[in-house]
Amino acid sequence: MKKNIRKILIANRGEIAIRVMKTCRAMGIRSVAVFSDADRGSPYLRDADETFHIGPSTARESYLNQEKILTVARTSGADAIHPGYGFLSENPQFVEAVEKTGLVFIGPSSASIRTLGDKTSARAIARQIGIPVVPGSDGSITSPGQALDVARTIGFPVLLKAAAGGGGKGMRVVREEGELAAAFKMATSEAASSFSDDRVYLEKYILNPRHVEVQILADAHGNVIHLGERECSIQRRHQKIIEESPSPAMNDTLRAGLTKSAVNLAAHVGYTNAGTVEFIVDESGDYFFMEVNTRLQVEHPVTEMRTGLDLVREQIIIAGGGRLSLKQEDVTFDGHSLECRIYAEDSANNFSPFIGTIGHVLHPSGAGIRLDTGIESGSRISAHYDPMISKVITHGSSRREALALMAGALERYEIYGVKTNLDLLIWVINHPEFSSGIFDTNFLGRNYRPEMFDRIPAEVAELAAHVAALVHLRAEDRVRLCAEVHDASWTSRRSDYLR
Ligand code: ADP
Ligand code: ADP
Ligand code: MG
């Protein structure tokens, strides 16, 4: 049934709220933004037609508060809810509640999220229809004894994973039998506390694999298409930091296998809307299904740059009961696109989030560069939410061109007041192994040493920003002061690793 969507509530914040509202404007749809105490005055609220306060800073009491969000949807007269990513985007109870109120959820059905969001049931379905899955347990593991049986069958090392996990959290590598019982206990309690679901399962830990995923779109009229693959092997803490499309390690046979598997899986479960099927490719080039993300992905821009499509627009059309705006044979791929995720974090200290105020930021811009962010000078990185500052996306006619654009954009980026992973990203982008295109998820494990990044006196830069702010320096003097402190440290250490 076709539904007219005229007003969308975005149940999210920051960068992704801005991204969704951009498409709303282009489609003549009104937008409703929600905010917590911590987000009062945030840039994304300026882009919304209406804004509603939904509670205290903790996510549980605001962005995860289903009742509050549904109440705002009712009072604002929104016809649809876009969940962005994270928060409630993959929560089947929430989607069910949205469906019950007669509102449109811009994403798949609650039934699809229930089947595919649970990683063990998604594995079972993939296996049923003949898609190779990572060797591991059938369903979840309920005792250390069972874990040991499965581990002995598939061989060590193994990976314990939370059935409800996401964002790289809830994973534990186990290298030998003696560690398994304790690891099982810890993984179970971590899963319970992080995801309110203590179920864990077991997979063979594949050594030096690549993470390659396929973007799919499906409408309610039986049309399923794919938009090619994304290579996401540069990761820290099992979470992506650099993504690109196409994958530099692709051949036609592998691409055909991956895309066909992804489309078949979506068609088999009657999936609708945008989704991503994630695979792991081992050193011999064999691929295995890993999981499905039943939402818009953080790295969707690289696919948009290459295909010229607006994925949020497709999501809205599909959710409204419309047909996909194109067929598989009409999808075209142009050039190469790369994305770097800029995080406020400490590259020398286990990539831990860096909380603080951004005294000054100047985002790079220019031809071939797209910048998605919800941060401006004065924005605060709070402990309550994800510490991502922005995504820099470049698009060129070749990988080499996209890389050169990225190197330039990252070099020009000015962020003072918090530690960021900018230096780490610049190092990766310039690393010969990365430029060669032959790398895997163990790139950092193999090449990175915390000492390479531990002389960055961000505290000094932060102090400079504070002092400058206190003495009411003119904005440009403040920038110069921060830049001088930063440049002095940067010049002294860049020669260490940029050769
Ligand atoms: P993607 O899977 O889109 O590449 P991430 O894995 O980084 O990106 O997840 C997207 C966002 O959602 C991040 O902010 C991450 O912290 C958050 N997230 C994803 N899944 C979960 C989850 N199950 N629990 C908590 N946060 C999650
Ligand atoms: P999440 O839901 O947190 O995204 P995934 O199952 O997608 O969890 O795994 C995240 C990352 O962890 C993968 O991209 C990959 O780098 C690593 N990983 C997951 N499963 C395996 C495995 N069986 N072997 C090796 N690495 C894995
Ligand atoms: Mg994943």
Coordinates of C-alpha atoms and ligand atoms in Angstrom, one line a residue:
M1 CA 0.0 0.0 0.0
K2 CA 1.4 3.4 -0.9
K3 CA 1.7 5.9 2.0
N4 CA 2.3 9.5 1.7
I5 CA 5.3 10.5 3.9
R6 CA 5.2 14.2 4.6
K7 CA 7.0 14.5 7.9
I8 CA 9.8 12.3 9.3
L9 CA 10.9 12.1 12.9
I10 CA 14.6 11.2 13.1
A11 CA 15.2 9.1 16.2
N12 CA 18.9 9.9 16.3
R13 CA 21.5 12.7 16.6
G14 CA 24.5 14.4 15.1
E15 CA 26.0 13.4 11.8
I16 CA 23.4 10.9 10.7
A17 CA 20.4 13.1 11.7
I18 CA 21.9 15.8 9.4
R19 CA 22.4 13.3 6.7
V20 CA 18.8 12.1 6.8
M21 CA 17.4 15.7 7.0
K22 CA 19.3 16.6 3.9
T23 CA 17.3 14.1 1.9
C24 CA 14.1 15.2 3.6
R25 CA 14.7 18.7 2.4
A26 CA 15.5 17.5 -1.2
M27 CA 12.2 15.5 -1.2
G28 CA 10.1 18.3 0.3
I29 CA 9.5 16.3 3.5
R30 CA 9.4 18.1 6.9
S31 CA 11.8 16.8 9.6
V32 CA 11.4 16.5 13.4
A33 CA 14.6 16.2 15.5
V34 CA 14.8 15.0 19.1
F35 CA 17.5 15.9 21.6
S36 CA 18.8 15.1 25.0
D37 CA 20.2 17.5 27.6
A38 CA 23.7 16.9 26.2
D39 CA 22.6 17.8 22.7
R40 CA 20.8 21.1 23.6
G41 CA 22.0 23.6 20.9
S42 CA 23.7 21.0 18.7
P43 CA 24.2 21.9 15.1
Y44 CA 21.9 19.1 13.8
L45 CA 18.9 20.8 15.5
R46 CA 19.3 23.8 13.2
D47 CA 18.5 21.7 10.2
A48 CA 15.2 20.4 11.6
D49 CA 11.8 22.0 11.0
E50 CA 10.8 21.1 14.6
T51 CA 12.8 20.0 17.6
F52 CA 11.7 18.2 20.8
H53 CA 13.6 17.7 24.0
I54 CA 13.4 14.0 25.0
G55 CA 15.2 13.8 28.3
P56 CA 18.5 13.5 30.2
S57 CA 21.9 12.9 28.5
T58 CA 22.1 9.1 29.1
A59 CA 20.9 7.3 25.9
R60 CA 18.7 5.0 27.9
E61 CA 16.6 8.0 29.1
S62 CA 16.6 9.8 25.7
Y63 CA 17.5 8.2 22.4
L64 CA 16.7 4.7 23.6
N65 CA 13.5 5.8 25.3
Q66 CA 10.9 4.3 23.0
E67 CA 7.9 5.8 24.7
K68 CA 9.3 9.3 24.6
I69 CA 10.1 9.0 20.9
L70 CA 6.7 7.6 20.1
T71 CA 5.0 10.4 22.0
V72 CA 7.0 13.0 20.1
A73 CA 6.0 11.3 16.8
R74 CA 2.3 11.6 17.8
T75 CA 2.5 15.2 19.0
S76 CA 4.4 16.4 16.1
G77 CA 2.2 14.6 13.6
A78 CA 5.1 12.7 11.9
D79 CA 4.0 9.9 9.5
A80 CA 7.3 8.1 9.7
I81 CA 10.4 7.4 11.8
H82 CA 14.0 7.2 10.5
P83 CA 16.2 5.5 13.1
G84 CA 19.6 6.3 11.6
Y85 CA 22.2 3.7 12.9
G86 CA 22.9 2.5 16.4
F87 CA 20.3 3.3 19.1
L88 CA 16.9 1.9 18.2
S89 CA 17.7 1.1 14.5
E90 CA 17.9 -2.7 15.0
N91 CA 15.5 -3.1 17.9
P92 CA 12.6 -5.3 16.8
Q93 CA 10.4 -4.4 19.8
F94 CA 10.7 -0.7 18.9
V95 CA 9.9 -1.4 15.3
E96 CA 6.9 -3.5 16.3
A97 CA 5.6 -0.6 18.5
V98 CA 6.1 1.8 15.5
E99 CA 4.2 -0.6 13.2
K100 CA 1.4 -0.9 15.8
T101 CA 0.8 2.8 16.0
G102 CA 0.3 2.9 12.2
L103 CA 3.5 5.0 11.7
V104 CA 5.9 4.0 8.9
F105 CA 9.3 2.7 10.1
I106 CA 12.0 3.6 7.5
G107 CA 13.7 0.3 7.5
P108 CA 12.8 -3.4 7.3
S109 CA 9.9 -5.0 9.1
S110 CA 10.2 -6.0 12.8
A111 CA 10.0 -9.6 11.6
S112 CA 13.0 -9.2 9.3
I113 CA 15.0 -7.5 12.1
R114 CA 14.1 -10.3 14.5
T115 CA 15.3 -13.0 12.1
L116 CA 18.4 -11.3 10.7
G117 CA 19.4 -9.1 13.7
D118 CA 20.0 -12.2 15.7
K119 CA 23.3 -13.4 14.4
T120 CA 22.8 -17.1 15.1
S121 CA 19.4 -17.2 13.3
A122 CA 20.9 -15.2 10.4
R123 CA 23.7 -17.8 10.1
A124 CA 21.2 -20.6 10.2
I125 CA 19.2 -19.1 7.3
A126 CA 22.3 -18.4 5.2
R127 CA 23.4 -22.0 5.7
Q128 CA 20.0 -23.3 4.8
I129 CA 20.1 -21.6 1.4
G130 CA 23.6 -22.7 0.6
I131 CA 25.6 -19.6 1.5
P132 CA 29.0 -20.5 3.1
V133 CA 29.0 -19.4 6.7
V134 CA 32.1 -19.1 9.0
P135 CA 32.5 -22.6 10.6
G136 CA 31.1 -22.5 14.1
S137 CA 28.3 -23.5 16.4
D138 CA 24.7 -24.2 15.3
G139 CA 22.9 -21.6 17.3
S140 CA 24.0 -20.2 20.7
I141 CA 26.3 -22.0 23.1
T142 CA 24.9 -22.7 26.6
S143 CA 27.8 -24.2 28.5
P144 CA 31.6 -24.2 28.6
G145 CA 31.5 -27.9 27.8
Q146 CA 29.5 -27.3 24.6
A147 CA 31.9 -24.5 23.7
L148 CA 34.8 -26.9 24.0
D149 CA 33.1 -29.6 21.9
V150 CA 32.5 -27.1 19.0
A151 CA 36.0 -25.5 19.4
R152 CA 37.7 -29.0 19.2
T153 CA 35.7 -29.8 16.0
I154 CA 36.6 -26.5 14.2
G155 CA 40.0 -26.1 15.7
F156 CA 41.6 -23.1 17.6
P157 CA 41.8 -20.2 17.5
V158 CA 38.0 -19.5 17.9
L159 CA 36.0 -16.4 18.5
L160 CA 33.2 -16.1 21.0
K161 CA 30.6 -13.6 19.8
A162 CA 27.5 -12.1 21.3
A163 CA 24.4 -13.1 19.3
A164 CA 23.0 -9.6 19.7
G165 CA 26.4 -7.9 19.3
G166 CA 27.2 -4.8 17.2
G167 CA 29.6 -1.9 16.8
G168 CA 32.6 -4.4 17.2
K169 CA 31.6 -5.0 20.8
G170 CA 31.1 -8.4 22.5
M171 CA 33.8 -10.4 20.8
R172 CA 36.5 -12.5 22.5
V173 CA 39.3 -14.4 20.7
V174 CA 40.2 -17.7 22.4
R175 CA 43.6 -19.2 21.3
E176 CA 43.7 -22.4 23.3
E177 CA 41.6 -24.9 25.3
G178 CA 42.7 -23.7 28.7
E179 CA 41.3 -20.2 28.1
L180 CA 37.9 -21.3 26.9
A181 CA 35.9 -21.8 30.1
A182 CA 36.9 -18.4 31.6
A183 CA 36.4 -16.6 28.2
F184 CA 32.9 -18.1 27.9
K185 CA 31.9 -16.8 31.3
M186 CA 33.2 -13.4 30.6
A187 CA 31.7 -13.2 27.1
T188 CA 28.3 -14.2 28.5
S189 CA 28.3 -11.6 31.2
E190 CA 29.6 -8.9 28.8
A191 CA 26.9 -9.8 26.3
A192 CA 24.3 -9.5 29.1
S193 CA 25.5 -6.1 30.3
S194 CA 26.1 -4.6 26.8
F195 CA 23.1 -6.0 24.8
S196 CA 20.7 -7.2 27.5
D197 CA 21.0 -10.6 25.9
D198 CA 23.5 -13.1 27.3
R199 CA 23.6 -15.5 24.4
V200 CA 26.9 -16.1 22.7
Y201 CA 28.0 -18.3 19.9
L202 CA 31.3 -19.5 18.5
E203 CA 33.0 -19.1 15.2
K204 CA 36.4 -20.1 13.9
Y205 CA 38.7 -17.2 14.2
I206 CA 39.8 -16.6 10.6
L207 CA 43.4 -15.3 10.4
N208 CA 44.2 -12.3 8.3
P209 CA 40.8 -12.0 6.6
R210 CA 39.2 -9.2 4.7
H211 CA 35.9 -7.7 5.6
V212 CA 33.9 -7.2 2.4
E213 CA 30.2 -6.3 2.5
V214 CA 27.4 -5.9 -0.1
Q215 CA 24.9 -3.1 0.0
I216 CA 21.4 -4.2 -1.0
L217 CA 18.1 -2.5 -1.6
A218 CA 14.7 -4.3 -1.7
D219 CA 11.2 -3.0 -2.1
A220 CA 7.8 -4.6 -1.1
H221 CA 7.1 -5.5 -4.8
G222 CA 9.7 -8.3 -4.9
N223 CA 12.6 -6.3 -6.4
V224 CA 16.0 -6.8 -4.8
I225 CA 19.2 -5.3 -6.1
H226 CA 22.7 -4.9 -4.9
L227 CA 24.9 -1.8 -5.2
G228 CA 28.2 -3.5 -5.2
E229 CA 30.7 -4.2 -2.4
R230 CA 32.6 -2.2 0.2
E231 CA 36.0 -3.1 1.6
C232 CA 36.1 -2.4 5.3
S233 CA 39.2 -4.3 6.5
I234 CA 41.0 -1.4 8.2
Q235 CA 39.6 -1.7 11.7
R236 CA 40.5 -1.1 15.3
R237 CA 38.7 -3.0 18.1
H238 CA 36.8 -4.9 15.4
Q239 CA 35.2 -1.6 14.2
K240 CA 35.8 -0.1 10.8
I241 CA 37.8 3.1 10.4
I242 CA 38.5 3.2 6.7
E243 CA 36.1 1.9 4.0
E244 CA 36.2 1.9 0.2
S245 CA 34.4 0.8 -2.9
P246 CA 35.2 -1.1 -5.0
S247 CA 37.3 -3.5 -2.9
P248 CA 40.9 -3.5 -4.2
A249 CA 41.0 -7.2 -3.8
M250 CA 38.1 -8.2 -5.9
N251 CA 37.8 -10.4 -9.0
D252 CA 34.7 -11.1 -11.0
T253 CA 34.1 -14.6 -9.6
L254 CA 34.3 -13.4 -6.0
R255 CA 32.2 -10.4 -6.7
A256 CA 29.6 -12.5 -8.4
G257 CA 29.5 -14.9 -5.5
L258 CA 29.2 -12.2 -2.8
T259 CA 26.5 -10.2 -4.6
K260 CA 24.5 -13.2 -5.6
S261 CA 24.6 -14.5 -2.0
A262 CA 23.5 -11.2 -0.6
V263 CA 20.6 -10.8 -3.0
N264 CA 19.5 -14.4 -2.5
L265 CA 19.5 -14.0 1.3
A266 CA 17.4 -10.8 1.1
A267 CA 14.9 -12.3 -1.3
H268 CA 14.6 -15.5 0.7
V269 CA 13.5 -13.7 3.9
G270 CA 11.3 -11.2 2.0
Y271 CA 13.6 -8.4 3.2
T272 CA 12.6 -4.8 2.4
N273 CA 14.5 -1.5 2.5
A274 CA 18.3 -1.0 2.7
G275 CA 20.6 -3.6 4.3
T276 CA 24.1 -4.8 4.3
V277 CA 25.3 -8.3 4.1
E278 CA 28.7 -8.7 5.7
F279 CA 31.2 -11.4 4.6
I280 CA 34.7 -12.4 5.6
V281 CA 37.1 -13.4 2.9
D282 CA 40.0 -15.7 4.0
E283 CA 43.5 -15.7 2.7
S284 CA 42.7 -18.3 0.0
G285 CA 39.9 -16.1 -1.4
D286 CA 37.0 -18.2 0.0
Y287 CA 34.2 -16.1 1.4
F288 CA 31.9 -16.7 4.4
F289 CA 28.7 -15.0 5.5
M290 CA 29.2 -13.1 8.8
E291 CA 26.1 -11.0 9.6
V292 CA 23.4 -8.7 8.2
N293 CA 23.0 -5.1 9.3
T294 CA 19.3 -4.3 8.9
R295 CA 19.8 -0.5 8.6
L296 CA 21.7 2.2 6.9
Q297 CA 25.4 1.7 7.4
V298 CA 27.9 4.4 8.6
E299 CA 29.9 3.9 5.4
H300 CA 27.0 4.1 3.0
P301 CA 28.4 7.3 1.4
V302 CA 31.1 5.4 -0.5
T303 CA 28.4 3.5 -2.3
E304 CA 26.5 6.8 -2.9
M305 CA 29.5 8.4 -4.5
R306 CA 30.1 5.5 -6.8
T307 CA 26.5 4.9 -7.9
G308 CA 25.2 8.5 -7.8
L309 CA 22.2 7.2 -5.7
D310 CA 20.8 8.7 -2.5
L311 CA 20.3 5.7 -0.3
V312 CA 18.1 7.6 2.2
R313 CA 15.8 8.6 -0.6
E314 CA 15.5 5.0 -1.7
Q315 CA 14.8 4.0 1.9
I316 CA 12.0 6.6 2.1
I317 CA 10.5 5.5 -1.2
I318 CA 10.6 1.8 -0.2
A319 CA 9.1 2.5 3.3
G320 CA 6.3 4.4 1.6
G321 CA 5.4 1.4 -0.4
G322 CA 7.0 2.6 -3.6
R323 CA 9.1 0.7 -6.1
L324 CA 12.9 0.9 -6.3
S325 CA 13.8 3.7 -8.6
L326 CA 16.1 1.5 -10.7
K327 CA 16.7 -2.1 -11.8
Q328 CA 19.9 -4.0 -11.3
E329 CA 21.0 -3.5 -14.9
D330 CA 20.5 0.3 -14.5
V331 CA 23.0 0.5 -11.6
T332 CA 26.3 2.0 -12.8
F333 CA 29.5 2.3 -10.9
D334 CA 31.8 5.2 -11.3
G335 CA 35.4 5.4 -10.2
H336 CA 36.6 4.8 -6.6
S337 CA 35.5 6.1 -3.3
L338 CA 37.1 6.1 0.1
E339 CA 35.8 7.0 3.6
C340 CA 37.8 7.8 6.7
R341 CA 36.0 8.0 10.1
I342 CA 37.5 10.7 12.3
Y343 CA 37.1 9.8 16.0
A344 CA 37.9 11.7 19.1
E345 CA 40.1 9.0 20.6
D346 CA 43.6 8.2 21.8
S347 CA 45.6 6.3 19.2
A348 CA 48.3 5.7 21.7
N349 CA 46.0 4.3 24.4
N350 CA 43.9 1.4 23.1
F351 CA 41.9 3.8 20.9
S352 CA 39.9 4.9 24.0
P353 CA 37.3 7.7 23.4
F354 CA 38.6 11.2 24.2
I355 CA 36.1 13.3 26.0
G356 CA 36.3 17.1 25.7
T357 CA 35.4 20.2 23.9
I358 CA 36.5 20.9 20.4
G359 CA 38.0 24.4 20.6
H360 CA 38.4 24.8 16.9
V361 CA 37.6 22.7 13.9
L362 CA 38.0 23.4 10.2
H363 CA 36.6 20.6 8.0
P364 CA 38.3 20.0 4.7
S365 CA 36.3 20.7 1.5
G366 CA 36.9 20.8 -2.2
A367 CA 36.2 19.0 -5.4
G368 CA 36.0 15.2 -4.9
I369 CA 35.5 15.6 -1.1
R370 CA 32.4 15.0 0.8
L371 CA 32.3 15.8 4.5
D372 CA 29.5 14.3 6.8
T373 CA 29.6 15.7 10.3
G374 CA 27.5 17.0 13.2
I375 CA 30.4 18.8 14.9
E376 CA 31.5 22.4 14.8
S377 CA 33.9 24.6 16.8
G378 CA 32.6 24.5 20.4
S379 CA 31.0 21.1 20.1
R380 CA 31.5 18.7 23.0
I381 CA 32.4 15.1 22.7
S382 CA 30.5 13.6 25.5
A383 CA 30.9 10.2 27.2
H384 CA 27.3 9.4 26.5
Y385 CA 27.5 8.7 22.8
D386 CA 29.8 7.5 20.0
P387 CA 32.9 9.7 19.8
M388 CA 32.8 9.9 16.0
I389 CA 33.6 13.5 14.8
S390 CA 33.0 13.2 11.1
K391 CA 33.4 11.1 8.0
V392 CA 35.7 12.3 5.2
I393 CA 34.7 10.8 1.8
T394 CA 36.6 11.2 -1.4
H395 CA 35.7 10.2 -4.9
G396 CA 38.1 9.9 -7.8
S397 CA 38.4 8.2 -11.2
S398 CA 40.8 5.7 -9.7
R399 CA 41.9 4.4 -6.3
R400 CA 45.1 6.3 -6.6
E401 CA 43.2 9.6 -7.1
A402 CA 40.8 8.9 -4.3
L403 CA 43.8 8.2 -2.0
A404 CA 45.6 11.4 -3.0
L405 CA 42.4 13.4 -2.4
M406 CA 42.1 11.7 1.0
A407 CA 45.7 12.4 2.0
G408 CA 45.3 16.0 1.1
A409 CA 42.0 16.4 3.0
L410 CA 43.3 14.8 6.1
E411 CA 46.5 16.9 6.1
R412 CA 44.3 20.1 5.9
Y413 CA 42.0 19.0 8.7
E414 CA 42.2 21.3 11.7
I415 CA 40.8 19.9 15.0
Y416 CA 42.1 21.2 18.3
G417 CA 41.0 20.6 21.8
V418 CA 40.6 16.8 21.7
K419 CA 42.9 13.9 20.7
T420 CA 41.8 12.4 17.4
N421 CA 42.8 9.5 15.2
L422 CA 43.8 11.9 12.3
D423 CA 47.5 11.1 12.6
L424 CA 46.7 7.4 12.6
L425 CA 44.5 7.7 9.5
I426 CA 47.2 9.8 7.7
W427 CA 49.7 7.1 8.5
V428 CA 47.5 4.3 7.2
I429 CA 46.6 6.2 4.0
N430 CA 50.3 6.8 3.3
H431 CA 51.4 3.2 4.2
P432 CA 52.7 1.2 1.3
E433 CA 50.8 -1.9 2.3
F434 CA 47.5 0.1 2.3
S435 CA 48.3 1.8 -1.0
S436 CA 49.1 -1.5 -2.6
G437 CA 45.5 -2.7 -1.9
I438 CA 46.8 -5.9 -0.4
F439 CA 45.9 -5.8 3.3
D440 CA 43.5 -7.4 5.8
T441 CA 41.8 -6.8 9.1
N442 CA 45.1 -7.4 10.9
F443 CA 46.7 -4.4 9.2
L444 CA 46.9 -2.5 12.5
G445 CA 47.8 -5.7 14.5
R446 CA 50.8 -6.1 12.2
N447 CA 52.0 -2.6 11.6
Y448 CA 50.9 -0.3 14.4
R449 CA 52.7 0.4 17.6
P450 CA 51.1 2.8 20.2
E451 CA 54.5 4.6 20.6
M452 CA 54.1 6.0 17.1
F453 CA 51.3 8.1 18.3
D454 CA 52.1 8.7 22.0
R455 CA 54.0 12.0 21.7
I456 CA 51.0 13.9 20.6
P457 CA 50.6 16.5 23.3
A458 CA 46.8 16.9 22.9
E459 CA 46.5 18.0 26.5
V460 CA 48.9 20.8 25.6
A461 CA 46.8 21.8 22.6
E462 CA 43.7 21.5 24.7
L463 CA 45.3 23.8 27.3
A464 CA 46.2 26.3 24.6
A465 CA 42.6 26.3 23.4
H466 CA 41.3 26.9 26.9
V467 CA 43.9 29.6 27.7
A468 CA 43.1 31.3 24.3
A469 CA 39.4 31.1 25.0
L470 CA 39.9 32.6 28.5
V471 CA 41.9 35.5 27.4
H472 CA 39.4 36.3 24.7
L473 CA 41.8 36.0 21.8
R474 CA 40.3 36.8 18.4
A475 CA 39.2 33.6 16.7
E476 CA 42.0 33.6 14.2
D477 CA 44.7 34.1 16.9
R478 CA 43.2 31.2 18.8
V479 CA 43.5 29.1 15.7
R480 CA 47.1 30.1 15.1
L481 CA 48.0 29.4 18.7
C482 CA 46.5 25.9 18.6
A483 CA 48.0 25.3 15.2
E484 CA 51.5 26.3 16.4
V485 CA 51.3 23.9 19.3
H486 CA 50.0 21.1 17.1
D487 CA 52.4 21.7 14.3
A488 CA 55.4 21.7 16.5
S489 CA 54.6 18.2 17.8
W490 CA 53.5 17.0 14.4
T491 CA 56.7 18.1 12.6
S492 CA 58.8 16.5 15.2
R493 CA 57.2 13.0 14.9
R494 CA 56.0 12.8 11.3
S495 CA 59.5 12.1 10.0
D496 CA 59.4 8.9 12.1
Y497 CA 56.9 7.2 10.0
L498 CA 56.2 9.2 6.8
R499 CA 59.0 8.1 4.6
Ligands
ADP1 P1 28.6 0.0 10.6 O1 28.2 -1.4 11.1 O2 27.5 0.8 10.1 O3 29.8 0.0 9.7 P2 29.4 0.5 13.4 O4 29.7 -1.0 13.6 O5 30.4 1.5 13.7 O6 29.1 0.8 11.9 O7 28.0 0.8 14.1 C1 27.3 1.9 13.8 C2 27.0 2.7 15.0 O8 26.0 2.1 15.8 C3 28.1 3.1 15.9 O9 27.8 4.3 16.5 C4 28.1 1.9 16.9 O10 28.7 2.4 18.1 C5 26.6 1.7 17.1 N1 26.2 0.4 17.2 C6 25.9 -0.5 16.3 N2 25.4 -1.7 16.8 C7 25.3 -1.5 18.1 C8 24.9 -2.3 19.2 N3 24.4 -3.5 19.0 N4 24.9 -1.7 20.4 C9 25.4 -0.5 20.6 N5 25.8 0.3 19.6 C10 25.8 -0.2 18.4
ADP2 P1 29.6 -6.4 14.6 O1 28.2 -6.8 14.7 O2 30.2 -5.9 15.9 O3 29.9 -5.6 13.4 P2 30.8 -8.7 13.1 O4 30.3 -10.1 13.2 O5 30.3 -7.9 11.9 O6 30.3 -7.9 14.4 O7 32.3 -8.6 13.2 C1 33.1 -7.4 13.3 C2 34.5 -7.6 12.9 O8 35.2 -8.6 13.7 C3 34.6 -8.1 11.5 O9 34.6 -7.1 10.5 C4 36.0 -8.8 11.5 O10 37.0 -7.9 11.4 C5 36.0 -9.4 12.9 N1 35.5 -10.8 12.9 C6 34.2 -11.2 13.1 N2 34.1 -12.5 13.0 C7 35.3 -13.0 12.7 C8 35.9 -14.3 12.5 N3 35.1 -15.4 12.6 N4 37.2 -14.4 12.2 C9 38.0 -13.3 12.2 N5 37.5 -12.0 12.4 C10 36.2 -11.9 12.7
MG3 MG 29.4 -6.2 11.5

